[in-house]
Short mmCIF file of C-alpha atoms in Angstrom, two decimals:
data_model
loop_
_atom_site.label_atom_id
_atom_site.label_comp_id
_atom_site.label_asym_id
_atom_site.label_seq_id
_atom_site.Cartn_x
_atom_site.Cartn_y
_atom_site.Cartn_z
CA MET A 1 -8.29 9.19 -1.48
CA VAL A 2 -7.52 8.47 -4.85
CA VAL A 3 -10.38 7.72 -7.60
CA PRO A 4 -9.84 3.90 -8.20
CA GLY A 5 -8.11 3.19 -11.69
CA SER A 6 -6.16 6.59 -11.74
CA ALA A 7 -2.56 6.52 -11.19
CA VAL A 8 -0.61 9.10 -8.97
CA GLU A 9 2.73 10.44 -10.50
CA GLU A 10 5.77 10.17 -8.40
CA ARG A 11 5.95 14.06 -7.79
CA GLU A 12 2.68 13.88 -6.19
CA PHE A 13 3.80 10.89 -3.72
CA ARG A 14 7.05 12.93 -2.97
CA GLY A 15 5.33 16.09 -1.84
CA TRP A 16 2.57 14.18 0.13
CA LEU A 17 5.37 12.32 1.62
CA LEU A 18 7.33 15.64 2.23
CA GLU A 19 3.73 17.06 4.00
CA LYS A 20 3.63 13.83 5.74
CA LEU A 21 7.08 13.88 7.34
CA GLY A 22 7.43 17.57 7.97
CA GLN A 23 4.14 17.21 10.05
CA TYR A 24 5.45 13.96 11.93
CA LEU A 25 9.24 15.71 12.44
CA ARG A 26 7.65 19.37 13.11
CA ARG A 27 9.96 20.80 10.59
CA PRO A 28 9.25 22.47 6.98
CA PRO A 29 8.73 19.70 4.30
CA ALA A 30 11.55 22.25 2.38
CA ASP A 31 13.93 20.95 5.18
CA ILE A 32 13.76 17.41 4.53
CA ASP A 33 16.34 15.98 2.07
CA ILE A 34 14.54 13.45 -0.57
CA SER A 35 17.56 11.05 -0.55
CA VAL A 36 18.20 11.09 3.13
CA PRO A 37 16.73 7.59 4.89
CA PHE A 38 14.21 8.03 7.25
CA ALA A 39 15.73 6.44 9.98
CA GLU A 40 18.26 9.69 10.20
CA TYR A 41 15.26 11.58 10.66
CA GLY A 42 14.65 9.57 13.36
CA ILE A 43 11.39 7.79 11.73
CA ASP A 44 11.24 4.31 13.51
CA SER A 45 9.16 1.42 12.82
CA VAL A 46 6.23 2.59 14.63
CA ALA A 47 5.83 5.72 12.62
CA ALA A 48 6.77 4.11 9.49
CA LEU A 49 3.69 2.01 9.39
CA SER A 50 1.43 4.95 11.02
CA ILE A 51 2.66 6.74 7.56
CA PHE A 52 1.90 3.42 6.11
CA GLY A 53 -1.49 3.64 7.11
CA ASP A 54 -1.91 7.46 6.00
CA ILE A 55 -0.83 6.27 2.68
CA GLU A 56 -3.55 3.22 2.60
CA ASP A 57 -6.11 5.76 3.72
CA ALA A 58 -4.91 8.65 1.31
CA PHE A 59 -4.16 6.44 -1.88
CA GLY A 60 -5.81 3.01 -1.21
CA LEU A 61 -2.34 1.49 -1.91
CA TYR A 62 -1.68 -1.27 0.86
CA LEU A 63 2.05 -1.68 1.97
CA GLU A 64 3.50 -4.73 3.22
CA PRO A 65 5.69 -3.49 6.02
CA THR A 66 8.99 -4.56 4.48
CA VAL A 67 8.38 -1.84 1.90
CA ALA A 68 10.27 0.54 4.57
CA TRP A 69 13.13 -1.52 4.56
CA ASP A 70 13.40 -1.63 0.64
CA HIS A 71 12.47 1.95 0.28
CA PRO A 72 14.20 4.05 2.90
CA THR A 73 14.28 7.43 1.52
CA VAL A 74 11.15 9.68 0.37
CA GLN A 75 12.96 9.35 -3.44
CA SER A 76 12.81 5.95 -3.51
CA LEU A 77 9.54 5.22 -1.66
CA ALA A 78 7.70 8.05 -4.15
CA ARG A 79 9.19 6.32 -6.97
CA TYR A 80 7.63 2.72 -5.52
CA LEU A 81 4.45 4.10 -4.61
CA ALA A 82 4.27 5.75 -8.01
CA SER A 83 4.59 2.34 -9.71
CA GLU A 84 2.26 0.50 -7.48
CA SER A 85 -0.17 3.03 -8.38
CA ALA A 86 0.07 2.53 -12.13
CA ARG A 87 0.08 -0.99 -12.00
CA SER A 88 -3.17 -1.07 -9.64
CA ALA A 89 -4.86 1.64 -12.11
CA THR A 90 -4.04 -0.43 -15.24
CA GLY A 91 -6.01 -3.52 -14.47
CA PRO A 92 -8.01 -5.23 -11.93
CA LEU A 93 -6.91 -6.30 -8.35
CA THR A 94 -5.94 -9.73 -8.39
CA GLN A 95 -4.78 -10.28 -4.61
CA ALA A 96 -5.81 -8.99 -1.31
CA PRO A 97 -3.58 -8.18 1.29
CA TYR A 98 -1.82 -11.38 2.61
CA GLY A 99 -2.06 -13.21 -0.72
CA GLU A 100 -5.88 -13.92 0.24
CA PRO A 101 -7.76 -14.12 -3.60
CA ILE A 102 -10.63 -12.02 -4.07
CA GLY A 103 -13.22 -12.24 -6.54
CA GLY A 104 -15.20 -15.23 -8.37
CA ASN A 105 -13.18 -18.03 -9.27
CA GLN A 106 -9.79 -17.37 -9.01
CA ALA A 107 -8.94 -20.22 -6.36
CA GLY A 108 -10.58 -23.02 -8.53
CA GLY A 109 -14.46 -22.16 -7.15
CA ASP A 110 -17.15 -22.14 -9.26
CA PRO A 111 -18.79 -18.72 -10.31
CA SER A 112 -22.29 -20.15 -11.00
CA ASP A 113 -22.32 -21.51 -7.45
CA PRO A 114 -23.96 -18.65 -5.15
CA ARG A 115 -21.69 -20.29 -2.23
CA ASP A 116 -18.71 -18.82 -4.38
CA THR A 117 -19.57 -15.20 -4.78
CA PRO A 118 -16.90 -12.27 -5.32
CA GLY A 119 -14.57 -12.36 -2.22
CA THR A 120 -15.70 -15.95 -1.33
CA ALA A 121 -14.00 -18.21 -3.58
CA GLY A 122 -12.89 -21.16 -1.74
CA TRP A 123 -14.37 -20.21 1.22
CA THR A 124 -16.79 -23.18 1.61
CA ARG A 125 -14.83 -25.70 0.85
CA ASN A 126 -12.04 -24.71 3.10
CA THR A 127 -13.86 -23.84 6.43
CA PRO A 128 -15.70 -26.16 8.70
CA GLY A 129 -19.43 -26.78 7.90
CA GLY A 130 -18.63 -25.57 4.07
CA GLY A 131 -18.62 -29.39 3.22
CA PRO A 132 -17.99 -31.24 -0.16
CA ARG A 133 -19.47 -29.66 -3.50
#
């Protein structure tokens, strides 16, 4: 896994993706053309989601499933991953997967309220039994 706060360059993502695709396709990475769509290599949605899980594990980047449609080649996906890596390295994460806020008072919570600890902003107010403030 990549150290938080450090960006990974496009060439590193490209090399990693070529290695991973080589494993999935059982071919040498040198035989994979970075401009050929994944679908032409037989990578289906199940394999793409598996690769996305590998990307999350290796680099700490969460990817929406639609990214495979928007970036269907090694070249395009590596460029996208590098931009996401740079973005996440330059500032604090403000959104968790699926748009759920993370941290203190990003959802309008009160940081002095013990019920609004990081990662729970607004939780007490929006759940049964949380009650009014």
